[in-house]
Coordinates of C-alpha atoms in Angstrom, one line a residue:
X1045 CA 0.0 0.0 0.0
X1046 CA 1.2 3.2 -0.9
X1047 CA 1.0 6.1 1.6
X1048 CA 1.3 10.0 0.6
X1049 CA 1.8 12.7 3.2
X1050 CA 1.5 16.5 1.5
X1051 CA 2.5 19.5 4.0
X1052 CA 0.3 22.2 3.1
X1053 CA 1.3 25.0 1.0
X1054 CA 0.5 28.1 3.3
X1055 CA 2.2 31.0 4.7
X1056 CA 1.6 34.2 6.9
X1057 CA 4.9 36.1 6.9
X1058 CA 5.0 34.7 11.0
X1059 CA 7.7 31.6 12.1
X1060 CA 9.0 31.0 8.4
X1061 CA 10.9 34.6 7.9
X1062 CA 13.6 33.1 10.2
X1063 CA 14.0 29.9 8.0
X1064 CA 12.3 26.9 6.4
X1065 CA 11.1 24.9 9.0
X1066 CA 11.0 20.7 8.9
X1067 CA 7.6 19.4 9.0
X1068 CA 8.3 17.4 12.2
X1069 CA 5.0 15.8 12.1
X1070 CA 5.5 13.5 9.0
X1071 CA 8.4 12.1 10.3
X1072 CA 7.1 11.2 14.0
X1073 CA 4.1 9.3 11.6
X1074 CA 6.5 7.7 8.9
X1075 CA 8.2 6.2 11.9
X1076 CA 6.0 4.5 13.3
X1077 CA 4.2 3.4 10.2
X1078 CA 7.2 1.6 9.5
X1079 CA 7.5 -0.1 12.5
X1080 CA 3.8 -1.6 11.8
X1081 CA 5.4 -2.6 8.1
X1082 CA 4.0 0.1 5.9
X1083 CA 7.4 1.1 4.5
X1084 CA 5.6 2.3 1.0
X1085 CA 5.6 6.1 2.2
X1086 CA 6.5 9.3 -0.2
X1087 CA 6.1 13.1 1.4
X1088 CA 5.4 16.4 -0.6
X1089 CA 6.4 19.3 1.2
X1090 CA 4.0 21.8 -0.5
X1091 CA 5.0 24.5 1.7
X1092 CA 8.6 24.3 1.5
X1093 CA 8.9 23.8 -1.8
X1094 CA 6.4 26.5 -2.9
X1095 CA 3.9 24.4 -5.1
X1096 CA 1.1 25.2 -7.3
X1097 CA -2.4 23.3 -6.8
X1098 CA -1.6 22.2 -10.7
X1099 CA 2.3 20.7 -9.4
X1100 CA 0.9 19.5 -6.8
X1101 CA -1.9 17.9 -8.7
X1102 CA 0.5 16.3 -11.5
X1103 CA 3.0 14.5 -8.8
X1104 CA 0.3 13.4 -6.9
X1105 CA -1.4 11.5 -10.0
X1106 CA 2.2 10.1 -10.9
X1107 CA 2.6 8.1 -7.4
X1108 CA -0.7 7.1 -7.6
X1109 CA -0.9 6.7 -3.3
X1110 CA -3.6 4.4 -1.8
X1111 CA -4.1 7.1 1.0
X1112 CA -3.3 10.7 0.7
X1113 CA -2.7 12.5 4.4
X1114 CA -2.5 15.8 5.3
X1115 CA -2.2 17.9 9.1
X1116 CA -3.5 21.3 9.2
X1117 CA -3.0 24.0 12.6
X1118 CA -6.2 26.4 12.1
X1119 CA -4.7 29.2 9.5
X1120 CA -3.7 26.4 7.1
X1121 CA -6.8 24.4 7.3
X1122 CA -8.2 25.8 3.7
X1123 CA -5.2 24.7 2.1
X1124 CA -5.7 21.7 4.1
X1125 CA -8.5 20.6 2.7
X1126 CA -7.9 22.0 -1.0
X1127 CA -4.8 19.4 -0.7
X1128 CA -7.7 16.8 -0.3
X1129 CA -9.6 17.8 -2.8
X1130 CA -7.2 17.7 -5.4
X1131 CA -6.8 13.8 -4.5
X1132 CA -10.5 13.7 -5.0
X1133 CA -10.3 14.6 -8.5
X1134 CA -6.9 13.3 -9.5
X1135 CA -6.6 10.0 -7.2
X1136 CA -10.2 9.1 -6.4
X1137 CA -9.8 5.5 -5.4
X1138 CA -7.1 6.8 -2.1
X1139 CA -8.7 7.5 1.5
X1140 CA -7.9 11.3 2.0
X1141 CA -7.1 11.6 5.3
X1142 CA -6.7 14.6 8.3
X1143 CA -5.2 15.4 11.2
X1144 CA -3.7 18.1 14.0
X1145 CA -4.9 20.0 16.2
X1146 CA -7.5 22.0 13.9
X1147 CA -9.1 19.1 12.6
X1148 CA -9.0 17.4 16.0
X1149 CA -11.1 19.9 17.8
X1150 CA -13.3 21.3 14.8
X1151 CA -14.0 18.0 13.0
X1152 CA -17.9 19.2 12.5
X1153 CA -16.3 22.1 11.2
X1154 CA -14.0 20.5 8.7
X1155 CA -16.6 18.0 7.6
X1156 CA -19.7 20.1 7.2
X1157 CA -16.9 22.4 4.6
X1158 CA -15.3 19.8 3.4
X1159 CA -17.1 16.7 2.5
X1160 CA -14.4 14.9 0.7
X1161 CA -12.5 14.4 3.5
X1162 CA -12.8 11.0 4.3
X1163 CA -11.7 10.2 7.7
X1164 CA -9.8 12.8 10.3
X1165 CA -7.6 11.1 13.1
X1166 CA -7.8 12.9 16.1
X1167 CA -5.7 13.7 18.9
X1168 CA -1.9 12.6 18.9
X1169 CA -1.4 11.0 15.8
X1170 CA 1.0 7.9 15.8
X1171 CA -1.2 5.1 16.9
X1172 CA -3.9 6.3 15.5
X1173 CA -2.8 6.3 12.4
X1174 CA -1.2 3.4 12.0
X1175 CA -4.8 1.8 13.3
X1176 CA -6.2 3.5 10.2
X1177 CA -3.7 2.2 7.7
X1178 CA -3.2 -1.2 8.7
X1179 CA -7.2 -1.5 8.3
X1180 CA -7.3 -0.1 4.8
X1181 CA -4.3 -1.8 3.9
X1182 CA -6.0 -5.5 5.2
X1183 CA -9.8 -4.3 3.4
X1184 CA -11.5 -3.4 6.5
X1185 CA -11.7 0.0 5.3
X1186 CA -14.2 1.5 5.7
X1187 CA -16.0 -1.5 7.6
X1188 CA -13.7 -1.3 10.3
X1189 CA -13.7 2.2 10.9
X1190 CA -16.8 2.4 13.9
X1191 CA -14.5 0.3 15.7
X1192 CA -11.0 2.7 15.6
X1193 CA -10.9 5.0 18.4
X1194 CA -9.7 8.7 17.6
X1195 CA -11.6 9.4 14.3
X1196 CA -14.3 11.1 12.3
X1197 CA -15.9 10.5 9.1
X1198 CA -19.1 11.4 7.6
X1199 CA -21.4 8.5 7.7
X1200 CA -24.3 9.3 5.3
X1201 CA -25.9 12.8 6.5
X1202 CA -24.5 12.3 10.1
X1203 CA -21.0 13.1 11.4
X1204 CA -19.1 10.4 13.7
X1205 CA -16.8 10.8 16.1
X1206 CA -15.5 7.4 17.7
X1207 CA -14.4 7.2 21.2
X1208 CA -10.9 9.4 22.2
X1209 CA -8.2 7.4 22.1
X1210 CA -5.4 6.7 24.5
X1211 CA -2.2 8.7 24.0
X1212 CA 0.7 7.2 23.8
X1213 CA 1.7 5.4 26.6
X1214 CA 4.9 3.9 25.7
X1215 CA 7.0 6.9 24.5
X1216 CA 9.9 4.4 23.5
X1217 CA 8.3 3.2 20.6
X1218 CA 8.4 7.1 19.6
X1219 CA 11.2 7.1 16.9
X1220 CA 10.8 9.3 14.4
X1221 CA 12.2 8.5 10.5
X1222 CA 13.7 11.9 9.3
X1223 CA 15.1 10.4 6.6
X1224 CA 11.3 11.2 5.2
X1225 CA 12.6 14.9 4.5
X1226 CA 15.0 16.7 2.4
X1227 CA 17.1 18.1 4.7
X1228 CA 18.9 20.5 2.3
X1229 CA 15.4 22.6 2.2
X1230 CA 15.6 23.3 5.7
X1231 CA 17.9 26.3 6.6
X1232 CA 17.5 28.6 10.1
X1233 CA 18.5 31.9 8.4
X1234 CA 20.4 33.6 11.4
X1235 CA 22.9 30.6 11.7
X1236 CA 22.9 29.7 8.2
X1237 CA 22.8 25.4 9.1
X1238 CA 20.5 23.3 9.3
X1239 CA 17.6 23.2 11.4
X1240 CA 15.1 20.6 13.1
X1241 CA 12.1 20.3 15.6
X1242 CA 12.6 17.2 18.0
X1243 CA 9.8 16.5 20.7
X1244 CA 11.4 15.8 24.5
X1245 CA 7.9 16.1 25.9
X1246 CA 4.4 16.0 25.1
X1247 CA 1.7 17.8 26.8
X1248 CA 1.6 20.6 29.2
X1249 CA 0.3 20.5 32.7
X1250 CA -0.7 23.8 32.6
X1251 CA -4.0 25.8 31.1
X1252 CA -3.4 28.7 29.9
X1253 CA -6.6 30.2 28.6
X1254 CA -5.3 31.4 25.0
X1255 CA -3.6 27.8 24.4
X1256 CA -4.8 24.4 22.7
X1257 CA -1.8 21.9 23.4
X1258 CA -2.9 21.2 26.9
X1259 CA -6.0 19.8 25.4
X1260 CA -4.8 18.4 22.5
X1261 CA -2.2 16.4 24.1
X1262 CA -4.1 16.0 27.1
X1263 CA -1.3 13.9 29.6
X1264 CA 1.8 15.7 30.1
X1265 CA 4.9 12.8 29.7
X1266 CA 8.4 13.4 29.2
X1267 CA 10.5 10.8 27.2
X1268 CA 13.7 8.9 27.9
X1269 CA 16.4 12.1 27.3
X1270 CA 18.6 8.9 26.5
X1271 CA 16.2 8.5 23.2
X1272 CA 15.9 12.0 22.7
X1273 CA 19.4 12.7 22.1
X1274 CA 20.1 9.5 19.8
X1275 CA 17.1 11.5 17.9
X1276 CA 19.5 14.5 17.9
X1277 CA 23.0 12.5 17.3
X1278 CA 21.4 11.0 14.2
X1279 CA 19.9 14.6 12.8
X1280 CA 23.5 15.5 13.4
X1281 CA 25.7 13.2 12.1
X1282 CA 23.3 12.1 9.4
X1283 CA 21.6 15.1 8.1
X1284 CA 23.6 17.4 8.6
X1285 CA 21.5 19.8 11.7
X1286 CA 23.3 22.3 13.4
X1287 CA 20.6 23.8 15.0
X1288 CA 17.6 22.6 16.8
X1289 CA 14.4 23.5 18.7
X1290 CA 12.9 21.6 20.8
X1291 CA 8.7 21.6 20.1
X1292 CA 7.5 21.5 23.7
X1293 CA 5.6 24.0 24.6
X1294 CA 7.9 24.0 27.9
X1295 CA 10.4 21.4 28.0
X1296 CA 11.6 22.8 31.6
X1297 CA 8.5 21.8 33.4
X1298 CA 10.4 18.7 34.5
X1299 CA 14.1 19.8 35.5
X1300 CA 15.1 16.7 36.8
X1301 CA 14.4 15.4 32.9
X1302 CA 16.0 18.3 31.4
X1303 CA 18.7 18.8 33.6
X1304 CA 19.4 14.9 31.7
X1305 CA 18.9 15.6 28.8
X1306 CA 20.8 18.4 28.7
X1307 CA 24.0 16.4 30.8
X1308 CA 23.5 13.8 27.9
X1309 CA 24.2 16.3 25.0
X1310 CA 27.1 17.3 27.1
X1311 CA 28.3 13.7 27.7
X1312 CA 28.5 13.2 23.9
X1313 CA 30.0 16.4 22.8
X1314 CA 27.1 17.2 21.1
X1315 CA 27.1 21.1 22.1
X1316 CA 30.2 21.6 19.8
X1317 CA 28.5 20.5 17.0
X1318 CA 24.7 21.6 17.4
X1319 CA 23.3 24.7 19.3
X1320 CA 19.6 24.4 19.8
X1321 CA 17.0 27.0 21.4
X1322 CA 13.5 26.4 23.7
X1323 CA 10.2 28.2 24.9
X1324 CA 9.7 28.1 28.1
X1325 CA 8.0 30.5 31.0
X1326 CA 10.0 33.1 33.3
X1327 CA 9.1 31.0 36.6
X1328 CA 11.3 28.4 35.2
X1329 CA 14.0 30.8 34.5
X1330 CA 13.7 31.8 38.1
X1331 CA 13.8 28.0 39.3
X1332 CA 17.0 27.4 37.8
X1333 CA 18.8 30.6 37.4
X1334 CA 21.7 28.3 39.3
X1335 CA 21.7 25.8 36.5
X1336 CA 21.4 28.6 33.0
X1337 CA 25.5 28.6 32.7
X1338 CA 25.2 24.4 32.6
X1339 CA 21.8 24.8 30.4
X1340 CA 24.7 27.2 28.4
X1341 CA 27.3 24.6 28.4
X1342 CA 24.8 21.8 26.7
X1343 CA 24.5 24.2 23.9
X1344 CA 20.9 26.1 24.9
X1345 CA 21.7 29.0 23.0
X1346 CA 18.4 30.6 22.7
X1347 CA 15.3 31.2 25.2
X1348 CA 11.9 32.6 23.9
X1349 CA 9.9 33.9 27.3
X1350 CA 6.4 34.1 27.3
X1351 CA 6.5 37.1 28.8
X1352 CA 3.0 37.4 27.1
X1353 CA 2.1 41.3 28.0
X1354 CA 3.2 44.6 29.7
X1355 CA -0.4 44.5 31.6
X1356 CA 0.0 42.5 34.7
X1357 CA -3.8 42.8 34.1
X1358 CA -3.3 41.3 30.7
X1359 CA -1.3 38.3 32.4
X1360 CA -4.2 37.4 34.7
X1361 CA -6.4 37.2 32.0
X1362 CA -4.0 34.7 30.5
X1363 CA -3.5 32.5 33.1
X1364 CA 0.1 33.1 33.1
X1365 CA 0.7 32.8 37.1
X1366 CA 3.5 35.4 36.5
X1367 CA 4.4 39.0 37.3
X1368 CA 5.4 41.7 35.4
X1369 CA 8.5 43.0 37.7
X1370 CA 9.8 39.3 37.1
X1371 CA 10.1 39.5 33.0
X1372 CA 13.0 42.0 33.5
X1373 CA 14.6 39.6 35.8
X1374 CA 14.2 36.7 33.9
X1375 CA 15.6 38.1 31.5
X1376 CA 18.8 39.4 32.6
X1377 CA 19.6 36.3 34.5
X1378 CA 19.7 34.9 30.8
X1379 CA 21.6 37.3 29.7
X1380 CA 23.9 37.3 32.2
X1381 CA 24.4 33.5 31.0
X1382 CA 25.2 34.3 27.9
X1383 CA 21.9 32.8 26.4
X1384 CA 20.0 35.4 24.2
X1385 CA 16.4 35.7 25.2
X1386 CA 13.4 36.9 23.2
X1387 CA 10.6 37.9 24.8
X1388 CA 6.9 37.3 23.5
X1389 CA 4.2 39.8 23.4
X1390 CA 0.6 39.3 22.3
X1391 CA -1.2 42.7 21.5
X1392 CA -4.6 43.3 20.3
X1393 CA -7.2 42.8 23.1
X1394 CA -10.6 44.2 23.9
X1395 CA -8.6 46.6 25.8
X1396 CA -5.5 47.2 23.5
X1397 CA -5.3 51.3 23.1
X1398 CA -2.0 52.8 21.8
X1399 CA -0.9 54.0 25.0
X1400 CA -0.4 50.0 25.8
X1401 CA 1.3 48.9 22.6
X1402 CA 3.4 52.1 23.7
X1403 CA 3.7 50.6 27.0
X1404 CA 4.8 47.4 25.8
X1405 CA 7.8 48.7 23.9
X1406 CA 8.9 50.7 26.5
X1407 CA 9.0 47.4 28.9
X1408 CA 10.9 45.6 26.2
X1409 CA 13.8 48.5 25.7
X1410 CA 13.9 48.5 29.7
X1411 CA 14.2 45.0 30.1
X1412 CA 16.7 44.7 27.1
X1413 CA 15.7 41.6 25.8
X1414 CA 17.8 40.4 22.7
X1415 CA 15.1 39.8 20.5
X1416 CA 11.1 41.3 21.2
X1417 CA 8.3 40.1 19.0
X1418 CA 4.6 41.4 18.9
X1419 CA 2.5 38.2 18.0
X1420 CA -1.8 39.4 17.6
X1421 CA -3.9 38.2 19.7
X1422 CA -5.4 34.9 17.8
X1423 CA -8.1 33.2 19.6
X1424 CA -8.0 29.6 18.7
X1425 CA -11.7 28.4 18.5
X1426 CA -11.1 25.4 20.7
X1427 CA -9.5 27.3 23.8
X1428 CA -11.5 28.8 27.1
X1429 CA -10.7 32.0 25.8
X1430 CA -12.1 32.1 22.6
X1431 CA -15.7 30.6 24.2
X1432 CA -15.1 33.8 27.1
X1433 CA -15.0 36.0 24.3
X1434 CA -17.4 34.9 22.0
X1435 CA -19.8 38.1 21.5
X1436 CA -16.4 40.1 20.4
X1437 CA -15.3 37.2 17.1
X1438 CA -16.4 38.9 14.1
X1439 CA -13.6 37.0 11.5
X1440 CA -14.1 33.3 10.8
X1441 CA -11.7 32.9 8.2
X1442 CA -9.0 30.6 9.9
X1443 CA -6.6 31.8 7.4
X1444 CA -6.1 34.5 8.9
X1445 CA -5.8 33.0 12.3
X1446 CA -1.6 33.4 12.1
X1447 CA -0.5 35.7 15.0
X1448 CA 0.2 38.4 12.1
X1449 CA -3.0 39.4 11.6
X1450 CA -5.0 41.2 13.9
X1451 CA -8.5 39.5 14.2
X1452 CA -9.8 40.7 17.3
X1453 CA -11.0 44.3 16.6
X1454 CA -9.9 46.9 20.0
X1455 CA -12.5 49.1 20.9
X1456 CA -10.7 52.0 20.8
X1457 CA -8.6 51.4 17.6
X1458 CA -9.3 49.9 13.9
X1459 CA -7.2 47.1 13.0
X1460 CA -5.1 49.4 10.8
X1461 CA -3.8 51.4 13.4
X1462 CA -3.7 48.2 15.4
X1463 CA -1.2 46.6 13.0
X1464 CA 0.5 50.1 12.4
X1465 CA 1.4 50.5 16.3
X1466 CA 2.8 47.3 16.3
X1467 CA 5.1 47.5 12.7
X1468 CA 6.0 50.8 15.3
X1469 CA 7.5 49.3 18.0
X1470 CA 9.4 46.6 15.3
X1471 CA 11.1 49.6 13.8
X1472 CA 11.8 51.8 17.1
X1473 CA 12.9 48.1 18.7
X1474 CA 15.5 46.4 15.9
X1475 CA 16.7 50.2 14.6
X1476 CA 18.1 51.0 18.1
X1477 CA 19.7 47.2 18.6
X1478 CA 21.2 47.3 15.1
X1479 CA 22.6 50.6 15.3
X1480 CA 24.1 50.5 19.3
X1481 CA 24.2 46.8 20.3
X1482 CA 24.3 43.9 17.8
X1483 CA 27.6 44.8 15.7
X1484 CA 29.1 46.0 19.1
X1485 CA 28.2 43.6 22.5
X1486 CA 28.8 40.1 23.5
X1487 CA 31.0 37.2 22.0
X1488 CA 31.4 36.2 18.4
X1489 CA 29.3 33.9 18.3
X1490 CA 26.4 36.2 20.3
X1491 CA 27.0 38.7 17.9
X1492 CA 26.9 36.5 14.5
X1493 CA 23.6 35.3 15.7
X1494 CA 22.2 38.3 16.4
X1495 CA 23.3 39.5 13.3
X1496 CA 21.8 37.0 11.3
X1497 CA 18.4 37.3 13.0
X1498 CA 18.7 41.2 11.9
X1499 CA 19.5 40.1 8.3
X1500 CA 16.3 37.1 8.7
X1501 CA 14.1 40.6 9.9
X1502 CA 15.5 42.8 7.0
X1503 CA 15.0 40.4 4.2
X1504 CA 11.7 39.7 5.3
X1505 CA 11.1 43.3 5.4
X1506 CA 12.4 44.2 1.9
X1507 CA 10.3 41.1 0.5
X1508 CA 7.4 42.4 2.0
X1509 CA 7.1 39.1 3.2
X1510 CA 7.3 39.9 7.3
X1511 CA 3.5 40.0 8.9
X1512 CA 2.2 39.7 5.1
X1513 CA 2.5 43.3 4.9
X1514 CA 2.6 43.1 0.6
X1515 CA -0.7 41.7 0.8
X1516 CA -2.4 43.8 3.7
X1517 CA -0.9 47.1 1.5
X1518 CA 0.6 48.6 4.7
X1519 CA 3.4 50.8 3.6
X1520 CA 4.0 52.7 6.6
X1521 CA 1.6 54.9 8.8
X1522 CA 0.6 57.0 5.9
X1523 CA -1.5 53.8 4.9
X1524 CA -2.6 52.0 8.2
X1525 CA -6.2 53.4 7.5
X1526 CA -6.2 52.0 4.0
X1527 CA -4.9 48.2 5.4
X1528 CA -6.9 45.5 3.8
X1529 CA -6.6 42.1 5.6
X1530 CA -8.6 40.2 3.1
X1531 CA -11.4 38.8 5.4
X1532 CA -13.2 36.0 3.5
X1533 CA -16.6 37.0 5.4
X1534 CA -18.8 34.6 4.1
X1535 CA -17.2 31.7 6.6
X1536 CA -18.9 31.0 9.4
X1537 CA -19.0 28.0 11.9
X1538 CA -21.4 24.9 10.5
X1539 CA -24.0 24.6 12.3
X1540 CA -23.1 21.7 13.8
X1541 CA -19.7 23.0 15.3
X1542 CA -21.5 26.1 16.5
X1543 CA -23.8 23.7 19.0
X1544 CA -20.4 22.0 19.7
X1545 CA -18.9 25.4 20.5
X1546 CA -22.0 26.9 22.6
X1547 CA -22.3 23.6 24.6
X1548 CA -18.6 24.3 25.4
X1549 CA -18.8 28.0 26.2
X1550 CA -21.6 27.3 28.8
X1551 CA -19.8 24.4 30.5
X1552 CA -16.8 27.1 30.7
X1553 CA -18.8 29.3 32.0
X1554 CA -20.0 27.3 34.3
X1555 CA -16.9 26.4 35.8
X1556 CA -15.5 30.0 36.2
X1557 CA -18.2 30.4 38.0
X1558 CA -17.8 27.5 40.2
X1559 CA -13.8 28.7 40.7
X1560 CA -14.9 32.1 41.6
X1561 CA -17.3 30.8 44.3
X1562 CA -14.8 28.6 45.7
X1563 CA -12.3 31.7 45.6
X1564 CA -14.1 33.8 47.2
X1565 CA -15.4 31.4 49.9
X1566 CA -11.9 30.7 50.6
X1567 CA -11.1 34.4 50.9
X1568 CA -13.8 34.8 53.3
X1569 CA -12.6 32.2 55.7
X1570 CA -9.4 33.5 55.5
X1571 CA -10.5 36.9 56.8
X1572 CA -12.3 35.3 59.2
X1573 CA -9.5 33.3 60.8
X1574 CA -6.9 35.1 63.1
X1575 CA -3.6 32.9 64.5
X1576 CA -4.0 33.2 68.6
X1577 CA -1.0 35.8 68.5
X1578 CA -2.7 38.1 66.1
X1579 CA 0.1 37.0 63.4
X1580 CA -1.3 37.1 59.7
X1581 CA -1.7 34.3 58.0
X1582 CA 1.3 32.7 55.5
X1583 CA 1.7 29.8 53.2
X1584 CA 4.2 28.0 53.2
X1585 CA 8.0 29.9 52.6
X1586 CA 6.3 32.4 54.0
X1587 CA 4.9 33.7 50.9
X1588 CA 1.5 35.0 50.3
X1589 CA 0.0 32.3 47.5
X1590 CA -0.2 28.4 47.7
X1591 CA -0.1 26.1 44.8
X1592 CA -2.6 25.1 43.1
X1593 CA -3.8 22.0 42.1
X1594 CA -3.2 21.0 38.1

């Protein structure tokens, strides 16, 4: 049986200006296809390789596949399902088939659109999967497919979902075949070398309100470093990587692991050979600001902070169980380590006005951070946020869901001047670093980076490539009142996702409710309670919070 994964062919100007990124996923699926015996696999990277629907149409008719798979995040979800519909009409014998995280949560959404899509595995992707193929490649396609947990198909008028299915238990059987990919596509621009995206963990015990991964991983495991970095030593020594990042949306969570992982990279001499870079959140920083000169010495050469907003009101609202006065210091002990730092901002609230977006450049000059980056508020339509604000989503085209474009309209600003305070603070930001501190601070290789993130920024800028600003038509603030974003306004949820989204947004609700109750119940027994010597009361450490249960 002959398989045929296609990477989408979409792009908003976001992630990609600093490179061309490997599609991790097809190779974490070709891996362990193989280990079930499907060894029959080919992979199109659409994307990469900048293909036309009419390209993509003639190579996919000349390997003829059995099943044709696709993965689509929410802004690429059109192209998504165009991919599938070209194997419709050129390959209409092959199961087209779905997945990630979009297609996951809004399968009524995908299906209602989209009704050649065949079948759409959903949730992690690996067992799943291979389920799927191994029953079309033994006939019990589509007989079979009530009885495979983690999909959804259209069966007649009505749409299916079977049962969830487990997530992967036994993370040793994870082993990835990047042999899949082409590895001389995928350059990181600012170090000129190759680049990859290896998983350490999956998951994320926390639930922060604008983020899916939580739910879409839903059990937060860590693998075997040991594995890990024979995943690394091979993209090294056999394709050539020299940089890495790793995927997890916090690979820190669990230091003992990390601290591991990173002593294993040491204990091979990797670090002289690959740098790599993480996400992670400033409380981490702060838990092991002892440790960032040994994180340095595994070859952690990059840290992206979810510092998230200037607002501490804004961080509440996230969920982000940080403080503002602890960005700066966060930040600095990085610094200090010799690890750049780039810290994350997301603008373009209810509340956004542009004394804030003034307020968070000024917070990201005082902090000093190597690298700042304005992301746009974009509320996913399968987190707690988006259901919170609801009555304020206008835009339903998902391709424009890309942290570049700005679809949450401010109530004191148009989107124009929305996207025009933000291409501000990019210009005031990297004209002051280029001109007084990259050419002139750190070590060579702190300022060659640095550099080279410049030069990723600049080319970007001069293709008019960087936010998608060719195709918005901003050319500076003379036109942010002419900005077009290209809203496709005729998409709306299907019905059926929209009972599937209210039913959600009122169970949310109702559990805010129930949180707020409990708070302030708490709060009034606390106020009620005095220690016999008048002393107030503490938690533990002395400090004035105590965890809370995840």
């Amino acid at each position: 049986m002959r398989i045929l994964f296609v990477h989408p062919n979409y792009r908003s100007g976001g992630a990609e200006i600093a490179g061309t990124w490997p599609p991790a996923w097809v190779a974490y699926l070709t891996g362990h296809l193989r280990q079930a015996g499907l060894d029959d696999i080919h992979f199109i990277d659409a994307m990469t390789d900048g293909l036309s629907d009419e390209e993509l149409a003639r190579r996919m008719k000349a390997l003829a596949p059995d099943v044709v798979g696709v993965t689509a995040i929410t802004p690429s979800i059109y192209r998504a399902e165009d991919v599938l519909k070209t194997a419709r009409d050129v390959v209409p014998n092959a199961v087209r088939v779905m997945g990630g995280v979009h297609a996951t949560f809004m399968y009524k959404q995908v299906l209602s659109e989209a009704p050649w899509v065949d079948v759409i595995v959903r949730g992690e992707g690996e067992e799943i999967c291979t389920a799927l193929m191994l029953a079309i490649q033994e006939g019990r396609w589509p007989a079979d497919r009530h009885r495979i947990a983690g999909l959804a198909f259209r069966d007649g008028e009505e749409i299916v979902a079977t049962p969830a299915a487990s997530t992967v238990k036994d993370l040793s059987r994870i082993k990835p075949d990047w042999s899949v990919l082409e590895w001389s596509k995928y350059i990181y621009i600012p170090l000129g070398t190759r680049v990859a995206i290896p998983n350490l963990a999956r998951g994320c015990p926390f639930t922060c309100s604008f983020c899916s991964q939580w739910k879409f991983w839903r059990d937060y495991r860590v693998r075997d470093p040991k594995d890990v970095v024979d995943e690394i030593e091979d993209l090294v020594e056999n394709h050539g990587v020299g940089f890495f990042i790793l995927a997890d949306e916090e690979p820190t969570i669990n230091k003992k692991k990390f601290v591991a992982f990173c002593q294993e990279l040491i204990d091979r001499d990797l670090p002289a050979r690959v740098k790599w870079g993480i996400n992670t959140r400033v409380t981490d920083i702060y838990r092991d600001r002892e440790l960032l000169g040994f994180y340095r010495q595994a070859g952690l050469v990059h840290v992206s902070l979810g510092t998230e907003a200037a607002a501490q009101m804004k961080l509440d609202t996230f969920n982000k169980e940080t403080k503002v006065e602890e960005n700066k210091t966060a930040i600095r002990l990085l610094r200090e380590a010799d690890i750049l730092v780039e810290a994350q901002f997301i603008v373009g609230l209810d509340n956004e006005t542009p004394e804030t977006l003034e307020e968070t450049y000024r917070m990201a000059w005082d902090w000093q951070p190597d690298l700042a980056n304005w992301s746009m508020y974009t509320p996913w339509p399968f987190t707690p946020l988006f259901q919170e604000l609801k009555d304020q989503v206008e835009i339903y085209d998902f391709s424009k869901y890309n942290f570049v474009t700005p679809i949450m309209k401010p109530a004191s600003m148009e989107r124009g001047e929305l996207l025009d305070g933000v291409m501000n603070n990019y210009r005031r930001f990297y004209s002051r670093k280029a001109l007084f501190h990259y050419p002139w601070r750190g070590t060579g290789f702190r300022r060659r980076y640095l550099l080279g993130c410049l030069y990723a920024f600049l080319k970007a800028g001069f293709q008019r490539t960087f936010y998608d600003l060719g195709k918005a038509g901003y050319w500076g603030p003379q036109t942010r009142k002419s900005v077009d974003f290209h809203f496709d306004e005729t998409r709306q949820l299907a019905e059926a996702q929209l009972d599937d989204w209210e039913a959600a947004a009122d169970k949310a609700a109702r559990a805010k409710e129930r949180r707020e109750a409990v708070k302030a119940q708490t709060l009034e027994r606390k106020r009620a309670f005095r220690m016999p010597n008048g002393a107030e009361i503490r938690a533990c450490g002395g400090g004035d919070r105590q965890m809370e249960d995840v």
